[in-house]
Amino acid sequence: ISAIVFGKKELTLKAKAQGEVVQIKSDEGEIVKARSVIAQLDNRRVKIDLDAAQVELRIAQSDFESSKRLGRYISKDDLALKEGAYLKKKSAVASKDLDLANTQIIAPIDGIVTKKYLDEGETVSIGEKIFDLVQLDELILAANVPTTEIDKFKKDASVDVKVDEIKGKVFK
């Protein structure tokens, strides 16, 4: 009997960063684990920017802490400016950390890759599709059962289902 199998939970992973795809770790038909890196974008520029932001943060932090030690010899306004500069640099580092994390494409669920939109060497833009995933925990089967065979099926009976794209796996 031919049938269509689809997941109750299907999702499309989209790029959160722009860049060249330097590594694809999963292909169509492969099962992936949640929180596993399934693709990597070029992160060299982001690492350089993060290193620079961390240096600027250390300088701003040192300047702020030195100013705090001056106590009554520095105005409250000047101290507030130093603190603001420090907090701004701290925020810049957090932003660069997020940019770096976004160069990794991470599977949010256990599932199977049903579609791969890009290959290594291609450039991706923010919001562009990278993978489609289907969670395998709960699948929906839509089968075309001939009326001559319908009496062979009982309500709530289990059936073995084999999917061509998922070799070696039998679903109940």
mmCIF file of the C-alpha atoms, coordinates in Angstrom:
data_MODEL
# 
_entry.id   MODEL 
# 
loop_
_atom_site.group_PDB 
_atom_site.id 
_atom_site.type_symbol 
_atom_site.label_atom_id 
_atom_site.label_alt_id 
_atom_site.label_comp_id 
_atom_site.label_asym_id 
_atom_site.label_entity_id 
_atom_site.label_seq_id 
_atom_site.pdbx_PDB_ins_code 
_atom_site.Cartn_x 
_atom_site.Cartn_y 
_atom_site.Cartn_z 
_atom_site.occupancy 
_atom_site.B_iso_or_equiv 
_atom_site.pdbx_formal_charge 
_atom_site.auth_seq_id 
_atom_site.auth_comp_id 
_atom_site.auth_asym_id 
_atom_site.auth_atom_id 
_atom_site.pdbx_PDB_model_num 
ATOM 1   C CA . ILE A 1 1   ? 0.000   0.000  0.000  1.00 0.00 ? 1   ILE A CA 1 
ATOM 2   C CA . SER A 1 2   ? 1.394   3.394  -0.869 1.00 0.00 ? 2   SER A CA 1 
ATOM 3   C CA . ALA A 1 3   ? 1.146   6.193  1.640  1.00 0.00 ? 3   ALA A CA 1 
ATOM 4   C CA . ILE A 1 4   ? 2.401   9.616  2.522  1.00 0.00 ? 4   ILE A CA 1 
ATOM 5   C CA . VAL A 1 5   ? 4.225   10.006 5.827  1.00 0.00 ? 5   VAL A CA 1 
ATOM 6   C CA . PHE A 1 6   ? 4.732   13.396 7.372  1.00 0.00 ? 6   PHE A CA 1 
ATOM 7   C CA . GLY A 1 7   ? 5.785   14.592 10.767 1.00 0.00 ? 7   GLY A CA 1 
ATOM 8   C CA . LYS A 1 8   ? 3.470   16.153 13.249 1.00 0.00 ? 8   LYS A CA 1 
ATOM 9   C CA . LYS A 1 9   ? 6.309   18.591 13.966 1.00 0.00 ? 9   LYS A CA 1 
ATOM 10  C CA . GLU A 1 10  ? 8.149   19.923 10.929 1.00 0.00 ? 10  GLU A CA 1 
ATOM 11  C CA . LEU A 1 11  ? 10.358  22.973 10.919 1.00 0.00 ? 11  LEU A CA 1 
ATOM 12  C CA . THR A 1 12  ? 12.619  24.977 8.678  1.00 0.00 ? 12  THR A CA 1 
ATOM 13  C CA . LEU A 1 13  ? 15.984  26.151 9.987  1.00 0.00 ? 13  LEU A CA 1 
ATOM 14  C CA . LYS A 1 14  ? 16.937  29.582 8.721  1.00 0.00 ? 14  LYS A CA 1 
ATOM 15  C CA . ALA A 1 15  ? 20.238  31.412 8.912  1.00 0.00 ? 15  ALA A CA 1 
ATOM 16  C CA . LYS A 1 16  ? 20.659  33.824 11.813 1.00 0.00 ? 16  LYS A CA 1 
ATOM 17  C CA . ALA A 1 17  ? 23.889  35.152 10.324 1.00 0.00 ? 17  ALA A CA 1 
ATOM 18  C CA . GLN A 1 18  ? 25.241  35.949 6.880  1.00 0.00 ? 18  GLN A CA 1 
ATOM 19  C CA . GLY A 1 19  ? 28.272  34.197 5.497  1.00 0.00 ? 19  GLY A CA 1 
ATOM 20  C CA . GLU A 1 20  ? 29.804  31.381 3.542  1.00 0.00 ? 20  GLU A CA 1 
ATOM 21  C CA . VAL A 1 21  ? 28.787  27.842 4.418  1.00 0.00 ? 21  VAL A CA 1 
ATOM 22  C CA . VAL A 1 22  ? 32.130  26.228 5.286  1.00 0.00 ? 22  VAL A CA 1 
ATOM 23  C CA . GLN A 1 23  ? 30.850  22.881 6.537  1.00 0.00 ? 23  GLN A CA 1 
ATOM 24  C CA . ILE A 1 24  ? 27.688  20.808 6.135  1.00 0.00 ? 24  ILE A CA 1 
ATOM 25  C CA . LYS A 1 25  ? 27.612  18.016 8.714  1.00 0.00 ? 25  LYS A CA 1 
ATOM 26  C CA . SER A 1 26  ? 24.204  16.523 7.829  1.00 0.00 ? 26  SER A CA 1 
ATOM 27  C CA . ASP A 1 27  ? 22.601  15.560 4.569  1.00 0.00 ? 27  ASP A CA 1 
ATOM 28  C CA . GLU A 1 28  ? 19.078  14.764 3.441  1.00 0.00 ? 28  GLU A CA 1 
ATOM 29  C CA . GLY A 1 29  ? 17.812  11.557 5.023  1.00 0.00 ? 29  GLY A CA 1 
ATOM 30  C CA . GLU A 1 30  ? 20.197  11.736 7.985  1.00 0.00 ? 30  GLU A CA 1 
ATOM 31  C CA . ILE A 1 31  ? 18.950  11.595 11.541 1.00 0.00 ? 31  ILE A CA 1 
ATOM 32  C CA . VAL A 1 32  ? 20.209  14.445 13.750 1.00 0.00 ? 32  VAL A CA 1 
ATOM 33  C CA . LYS A 1 33  ? 20.240  14.915 17.509 1.00 0.00 ? 33  LYS A CA 1 
ATOM 34  C CA . ALA A 1 34  ? 18.935  18.028 19.242 1.00 0.00 ? 34  ALA A CA 1 
ATOM 35  C CA . ARG A 1 35  ? 21.658  20.570 20.043 1.00 0.00 ? 35  ARG A CA 1 
ATOM 36  C CA . SER A 1 36  ? 24.062  19.077 17.476 1.00 0.00 ? 36  SER A CA 1 
ATOM 37  C CA . VAL A 1 37  ? 25.849  21.377 15.033 1.00 0.00 ? 37  VAL A CA 1 
ATOM 38  C CA . ILE A 1 38  ? 24.645  20.415 11.562 1.00 0.00 ? 38  ILE A CA 1 
ATOM 39  C CA . ALA A 1 39  ? 26.304  23.223 9.580  1.00 0.00 ? 39  ALA A CA 1 
ATOM 40  C CA . GLN A 1 40  ? 28.948  25.887 10.129 1.00 0.00 ? 40  GLN A CA 1 
ATOM 41  C CA . LEU A 1 41  ? 29.255  29.331 8.572  1.00 0.00 ? 41  LEU A CA 1 
ATOM 42  C CA . ASP A 1 42  ? 32.598  31.100 8.196  1.00 0.00 ? 42  ASP A CA 1 
ATOM 43  C CA . ASN A 1 43  ? 33.247  32.714 11.571 1.00 0.00 ? 43  ASN A CA 1 
ATOM 44  C CA . ARG A 1 44  ? 36.720  34.199 11.133 1.00 0.00 ? 44  ARG A CA 1 
ATOM 45  C CA . ARG A 1 45  ? 35.551  37.828 10.821 1.00 0.00 ? 45  ARG A CA 1 
ATOM 46  C CA . VAL A 1 46  ? 33.221  37.450 13.821 1.00 0.00 ? 46  VAL A CA 1 
ATOM 47  C CA . LYS A 1 47  ? 36.081  36.024 15.940 1.00 0.00 ? 47  LYS A CA 1 
ATOM 48  C CA . ILE A 1 48  ? 38.293  38.989 15.019 1.00 0.00 ? 48  ILE A CA 1 
ATOM 49  C CA . ASP A 1 49  ? 35.494  41.421 15.889 1.00 0.00 ? 49  ASP A CA 1 
ATOM 50  C CA . LEU A 1 50  ? 34.874  39.598 19.190 1.00 0.00 ? 50  LEU A CA 1 
ATOM 51  C CA . ASP A 1 51  ? 38.567  39.728 20.115 1.00 0.00 ? 51  ASP A CA 1 
ATOM 52  C CA . ALA A 1 52  ? 38.649  43.477 19.403 1.00 0.00 ? 52  ALA A CA 1 
ATOM 53  C CA . ALA A 1 53  ? 35.477  44.044 21.452 1.00 0.00 ? 53  ALA A CA 1 
ATOM 54  C CA . GLN A 1 54  ? 36.963  42.100 24.375 1.00 0.00 ? 54  GLN A CA 1 
ATOM 55  C CA . VAL A 1 55  ? 40.100  44.271 24.328 1.00 0.00 ? 55  VAL A CA 1 
ATOM 56  C CA . GLU A 1 56  ? 37.970  47.426 24.275 1.00 0.00 ? 56  GLU A CA 1 
ATOM 57  C CA . LEU A 1 57  ? 35.931  46.042 27.180 1.00 0.00 ? 57  LEU A CA 1 
ATOM 58  C CA . ARG A 1 58  ? 39.036  45.389 29.289 1.00 0.00 ? 58  ARG A CA 1 
ATOM 59  C CA . ILE A 1 59  ? 40.233  48.947 28.659 1.00 0.00 ? 59  ILE A CA 1 
ATOM 60  C CA . ALA A 1 60  ? 36.836  50.457 29.519 1.00 0.00 ? 60  ALA A CA 1 
ATOM 61  C CA . GLN A 1 61  ? 36.571  48.275 32.638 1.00 0.00 ? 61  GLN A CA 1 
ATOM 62  C CA . SER A 1 62  ? 40.041  49.285 33.804 1.00 0.00 ? 62  SER A CA 1 
ATOM 63  C CA . ASP A 1 63  ? 39.255  52.964 33.178 1.00 0.00 ? 63  ASP A CA 1 
ATOM 64  C CA . PHE A 1 64  ? 35.969  52.705 35.099 1.00 0.00 ? 64  PHE A CA 1 
ATOM 65  C CA . GLU A 1 65  ? 37.533  50.854 38.045 1.00 0.00 ? 65  GLU A CA 1 
ATOM 66  C CA . SER A 1 66  ? 40.421  53.349 38.216 1.00 0.00 ? 66  SER A CA 1 
ATOM 67  C CA . SER A 1 67  ? 37.927  56.201 38.214 1.00 0.00 ? 67  SER A CA 1 
ATOM 68  C CA . LYS A 1 68  ? 35.925  54.570 41.044 1.00 0.00 ? 68  LYS A CA 1 
ATOM 69  C CA . ARG A 1 69  ? 39.090  54.438 43.166 1.00 0.00 ? 69  ARG A CA 1 
ATOM 70  C CA . LEU A 1 70  ? 39.502  58.191 42.758 1.00 0.00 ? 70  LEU A CA 1 
ATOM 71  C CA . GLY A 1 71  ? 36.426  58.547 44.947 1.00 0.00 ? 71  GLY A CA 1 
ATOM 72  C CA . ARG A 1 72  ? 35.767  62.173 45.803 1.00 0.00 ? 72  ARG A CA 1 
ATOM 73  C CA . TYR A 1 73  ? 38.375  63.377 43.285 1.00 0.00 ? 73  TYR A CA 1 
ATOM 74  C CA . ILE A 1 74  ? 36.146  62.582 40.321 1.00 0.00 ? 74  ILE A CA 1 
ATOM 75  C CA . SER A 1 75  ? 32.744  64.071 39.632 1.00 0.00 ? 75  SER A CA 1 
ATOM 76  C CA . LYS A 1 76  ? 29.666  61.873 39.674 1.00 0.00 ? 76  LYS A CA 1 
ATOM 77  C CA . ASP A 1 77  ? 28.995  62.847 36.056 1.00 0.00 ? 77  ASP A CA 1 
ATOM 78  C CA . ASP A 1 78  ? 32.478  61.744 34.941 1.00 0.00 ? 78  ASP A CA 1 
ATOM 79  C CA . LEU A 1 79  ? 32.137  58.486 36.856 1.00 0.00 ? 79  LEU A CA 1 
ATOM 80  C CA . ALA A 1 80  ? 28.724  57.892 35.256 1.00 0.00 ? 80  ALA A CA 1 
ATOM 81  C CA . LEU A 1 81  ? 30.268  58.491 31.801 1.00 0.00 ? 81  LEU A CA 1 
ATOM 82  C CA . LYS A 1 82  ? 33.017  55.943 32.534 1.00 0.00 ? 82  LYS A CA 1 
ATOM 83  C CA . GLU A 1 83  ? 30.450  53.438 33.769 1.00 0.00 ? 83  GLU A CA 1 
ATOM 84  C CA . GLY A 1 84  ? 28.298  54.028 30.676 1.00 0.00 ? 84  GLY A CA 1 
ATOM 85  C CA . ALA A 1 85  ? 31.283  53.463 28.383 1.00 0.00 ? 85  ALA A CA 1 
ATOM 86  C CA . TYR A 1 86  ? 32.115  50.250 30.257 1.00 0.00 ? 86  TYR A CA 1 
ATOM 87  C CA . LEU A 1 87  ? 28.517  48.954 30.055 1.00 0.00 ? 87  LEU A CA 1 
ATOM 88  C CA . LYS A 1 88  ? 28.361  49.805 26.349 1.00 0.00 ? 88  LYS A CA 1 
ATOM 89  C CA . LYS A 1 89  ? 31.542  47.789 25.690 1.00 0.00 ? 89  LYS A CA 1 
ATOM 90  C CA . LYS A 1 90  ? 30.151  44.920 27.791 1.00 0.00 ? 90  LYS A CA 1 
ATOM 91  C CA . SER A 1 91  ? 27.020  44.931 25.634 1.00 0.00 ? 91  SER A CA 1 
ATOM 92  C CA . ALA A 1 92  ? 29.151  44.940 22.453 1.00 0.00 ? 92  ALA A CA 1 
ATOM 93  C CA . VAL A 1 93  ? 30.971  41.796 23.626 1.00 0.00 ? 93  VAL A CA 1 
ATOM 94  C CA . ALA A 1 94  ? 27.652  40.065 24.364 1.00 0.00 ? 94  ALA A CA 1 
ATOM 95  C CA . SER A 1 95  ? 26.437  41.013 20.882 1.00 0.00 ? 95  SER A CA 1 
ATOM 96  C CA . LYS A 1 96  ? 29.599  39.620 19.258 1.00 0.00 ? 96  LYS A CA 1 
ATOM 97  C CA . ASP A 1 97  ? 29.230  36.417 21.305 1.00 0.00 ? 97  ASP A CA 1 
ATOM 98  C CA . LEU A 1 98  ? 25.731  36.036 19.875 1.00 0.00 ? 98  LEU A CA 1 
ATOM 99  C CA . ASP A 1 99  ? 27.034  36.730 16.358 1.00 0.00 ? 99  ASP A CA 1 
ATOM 100 C CA . LEU A 1 100 ? 29.595  33.944 16.834 1.00 0.00 ? 100 LEU A CA 1 
ATOM 101 C CA . ALA A 1 101 ? 26.975  31.508 18.143 1.00 0.00 ? 101 ALA A CA 1 
ATOM 102 C CA . ASN A 1 102 ? 24.778  32.293 15.133 1.00 0.00 ? 102 ASN A CA 1 
ATOM 103 C CA . THR A 1 103 ? 27.480  31.032 12.741 1.00 0.00 ? 103 THR A CA 1 
ATOM 104 C CA . GLN A 1 104 ? 26.623  27.513 13.925 1.00 0.00 ? 104 GLN A CA 1 
ATOM 105 C CA . ILE A 1 105 ? 23.438  25.927 12.617 1.00 0.00 ? 105 ILE A CA 1 
ATOM 106 C CA . ILE A 1 106 ? 22.154  23.795 15.479 1.00 0.00 ? 106 ILE A CA 1 
ATOM 107 C CA . ALA A 1 107 ? 19.385  21.210 15.333 1.00 0.00 ? 107 ALA A CA 1 
ATOM 108 C CA . PRO A 1 108 ? 16.712  22.295 17.822 1.00 0.00 ? 108 PRO A CA 1 
ATOM 109 C CA . ILE A 1 109 ? 15.070  18.851 17.863 1.00 0.00 ? 109 ILE A CA 1 
ATOM 110 C CA . ASP A 1 110 ? 15.873  15.183 17.345 1.00 0.00 ? 110 ASP A CA 1 
ATOM 111 C CA . GLY A 1 111 ? 14.733  14.462 13.824 1.00 0.00 ? 111 GLY A CA 1 
ATOM 112 C CA . ILE A 1 112 ? 15.574  13.791 10.222 1.00 0.00 ? 112 ILE A CA 1 
ATOM 113 C CA . VAL A 1 113 ? 16.837  16.214 7.590  1.00 0.00 ? 113 VAL A CA 1 
ATOM 114 C CA . THR A 1 114 ? 14.223  16.170 4.851  1.00 0.00 ? 114 THR A CA 1 
ATOM 115 C CA . LYS A 1 115 ? 15.637  19.030 2.760  1.00 0.00 ? 115 LYS A CA 1 
ATOM 116 C CA . LYS A 1 116 ? 19.036  20.696 2.468  1.00 0.00 ? 116 LYS A CA 1 
ATOM 117 C CA . TYR A 1 117 ? 18.904  24.053 0.699  1.00 0.00 ? 117 TYR A CA 1 
ATOM 118 C CA . LEU A 1 118 ? 22.615  24.939 0.513  1.00 0.00 ? 118 LEU A CA 1 
ATOM 119 C CA . ASP A 1 119 ? 25.978  23.312 -0.103 1.00 0.00 ? 119 ASP A CA 1 
ATOM 120 C CA . GLU A 1 120 ? 29.442  24.099 1.189  1.00 0.00 ? 120 GLU A CA 1 
ATOM 121 C CA . GLY A 1 121 ? 30.931  27.177 -0.464 1.00 0.00 ? 121 GLY A CA 1 
ATOM 122 C CA . GLU A 1 122 ? 27.604  28.905 -0.983 1.00 0.00 ? 122 GLU A CA 1 
ATOM 123 C CA . THR A 1 123 ? 26.795  32.186 0.751  1.00 0.00 ? 123 THR A CA 1 
ATOM 124 C CA . VAL A 1 124 ? 23.735  32.421 2.956  1.00 0.00 ? 124 VAL A CA 1 
ATOM 125 C CA . SER A 1 125 ? 21.821  35.542 3.976  1.00 0.00 ? 125 SER A CA 1 
ATOM 126 C CA . ILE A 1 126 ? 20.016  36.126 7.251  1.00 0.00 ? 126 ILE A CA 1 
ATOM 127 C CA . GLY A 1 127 ? 16.611  34.448 7.126  1.00 0.00 ? 127 GLY A CA 1 
ATOM 128 C CA . GLU A 1 128 ? 17.516  32.165 4.232  1.00 0.00 ? 128 GLU A CA 1 
ATOM 129 C CA . LYS A 1 129 ? 16.435  28.533 4.506  1.00 0.00 ? 129 LYS A CA 1 
ATOM 130 C CA . ILE A 1 130 ? 19.168  26.026 5.312  1.00 0.00 ? 130 ILE A CA 1 
ATOM 131 C CA . PHE A 1 131 ? 17.447  22.773 6.352  1.00 0.00 ? 131 PHE A CA 1 
ATOM 132 C CA . ASP A 1 132 ? 14.001  21.281 6.828  1.00 0.00 ? 132 ASP A CA 1 
ATOM 133 C CA . LEU A 1 133 ? 13.720  18.900 9.789  1.00 0.00 ? 133 LEU A CA 1 
ATOM 134 C CA . VAL A 1 134 ? 10.980  16.512 10.814 1.00 0.00 ? 134 VAL A CA 1 
ATOM 135 C CA . GLN A 1 135 ? 10.686  15.188 14.336 1.00 0.00 ? 135 GLN A CA 1 
ATOM 136 C CA . LEU A 1 136 ? 10.338  11.403 14.251 1.00 0.00 ? 136 LEU A CA 1 
ATOM 137 C CA . ASP A 1 137 ? 8.581   11.009 17.616 1.00 0.00 ? 137 ASP A CA 1 
ATOM 138 C CA . GLU A 1 138 ? 5.135   11.330 16.115 1.00 0.00 ? 138 GLU A CA 1 
ATOM 139 C CA . LEU A 1 139 ? 4.432   10.743 12.450 1.00 0.00 ? 139 LEU A CA 1 
ATOM 140 C CA . ILE A 1 140 ? 1.191   10.928 10.547 1.00 0.00 ? 140 ILE A CA 1 
ATOM 141 C CA . LEU A 1 141 ? 0.451   8.360  7.878  1.00 0.00 ? 141 LEU A CA 1 
ATOM 142 C CA . ALA A 1 142 ? -2.023  9.021  5.083  1.00 0.00 ? 142 ALA A CA 1 
ATOM 143 C CA . ALA A 1 143 ? -2.566  5.791  3.189  1.00 0.00 ? 143 ALA A CA 1 
ATOM 144 C CA . ASN A 1 144 ? -4.598  4.955  0.139  1.00 0.00 ? 144 ASN A CA 1 
ATOM 145 C CA . VAL A 1 145 ? -6.261  1.675  1.052  1.00 0.00 ? 145 VAL A CA 1 
ATOM 146 C CA . PRO A 1 146 ? -8.286  0.003  -1.689 1.00 0.00 ? 146 PRO A CA 1 
ATOM 147 C CA . THR A 1 147 ? -11.872 -0.686 -0.631 1.00 0.00 ? 147 THR A CA 1 
ATOM 148 C CA . THR A 1 148 ? -11.315 -4.377 -1.312 1.00 0.00 ? 148 THR A CA 1 
ATOM 149 C CA . GLU A 1 149 ? -8.687  -4.482 1.480  1.00 0.00 ? 149 GLU A CA 1 
ATOM 150 C CA . ILE A 1 150 ? -10.209 -2.124 4.016  1.00 0.00 ? 150 ILE A CA 1 
ATOM 151 C CA . ASP A 1 151 ? -11.667 -4.991 6.051  1.00 0.00 ? 151 ASP A CA 1 
ATOM 152 C CA . LYS A 1 152 ? -8.093  -6.207 6.792  1.00 0.00 ? 152 LYS A CA 1 
ATOM 153 C CA . PHE A 1 153 ? -7.512  -3.154 8.973  1.00 0.00 ? 153 PHE A CA 1 
ATOM 154 C CA . LYS A 1 154 ? -8.810  -2.791 12.509 1.00 0.00 ? 154 LYS A CA 1 
ATOM 155 C CA . LYS A 1 155 ? -9.193  0.443  14.443 1.00 0.00 ? 155 LYS A CA 1 
ATOM 156 C CA . ASP A 1 156 ? -6.164  1.208  16.664 1.00 0.00 ? 156 ASP A CA 1 
ATOM 157 C CA . ALA A 1 157 ? -4.208  -1.762 15.259 1.00 0.00 ? 157 ALA A CA 1 
ATOM 158 C CA . SER A 1 158 ? -0.494  -1.209 14.834 1.00 0.00 ? 158 SER A CA 1 
ATOM 159 C CA . VAL A 1 159 ? 1.162   -1.502 11.446 1.00 0.00 ? 159 VAL A CA 1 
ATOM 160 C CA . ASP A 1 160 ? 4.784   -1.669 10.343 1.00 0.00 ? 160 ASP A CA 1 
ATOM 161 C CA . VAL A 1 161 ? 5.719   1.244  8.120  1.00 0.00 ? 161 VAL A CA 1 
ATOM 162 C CA . LYS A 1 162 ? 8.898   1.486  6.060  1.00 0.00 ? 162 LYS A CA 1 
ATOM 163 C CA . VAL A 1 163 ? 9.884   4.809  4.498  1.00 0.00 ? 163 VAL A CA 1 
ATOM 164 C CA . ASP A 1 164 ? 12.130  4.759  1.427  1.00 0.00 ? 164 ASP A CA 1 
ATOM 165 C CA . GLU A 1 165 ? 14.049  7.868  2.558  1.00 0.00 ? 165 GLU A CA 1 
ATOM 166 C CA . ILE A 1 166 ? 14.791  6.397  6.013  1.00 0.00 ? 166 ILE A CA 1 
ATOM 167 C CA . LYS A 1 167 ? 16.602  3.197  5.237  1.00 0.00 ? 167 LYS A CA 1 
ATOM 168 C CA . GLY A 1 168 ? 16.682  0.480  7.868  1.00 0.00 ? 168 GLY A CA 1 
ATOM 169 C CA . LYS A 1 169 ? 14.061  2.002  10.160 1.00 0.00 ? 169 LYS A CA 1 
ATOM 170 C CA . VAL A 1 170 ? 10.637  0.474  10.756 1.00 0.00 ? 170 VAL A CA 1 
ATOM 171 C CA . PHE A 1 171 ? 7.934   2.584  12.372 1.00 0.00 ? 171 PHE A CA 1 
ATOM 172 C CA . LYS A 1 172 ? 5.004   1.123  14.331 1.00 0.00 ? 172 LYS A CA 1 
# 
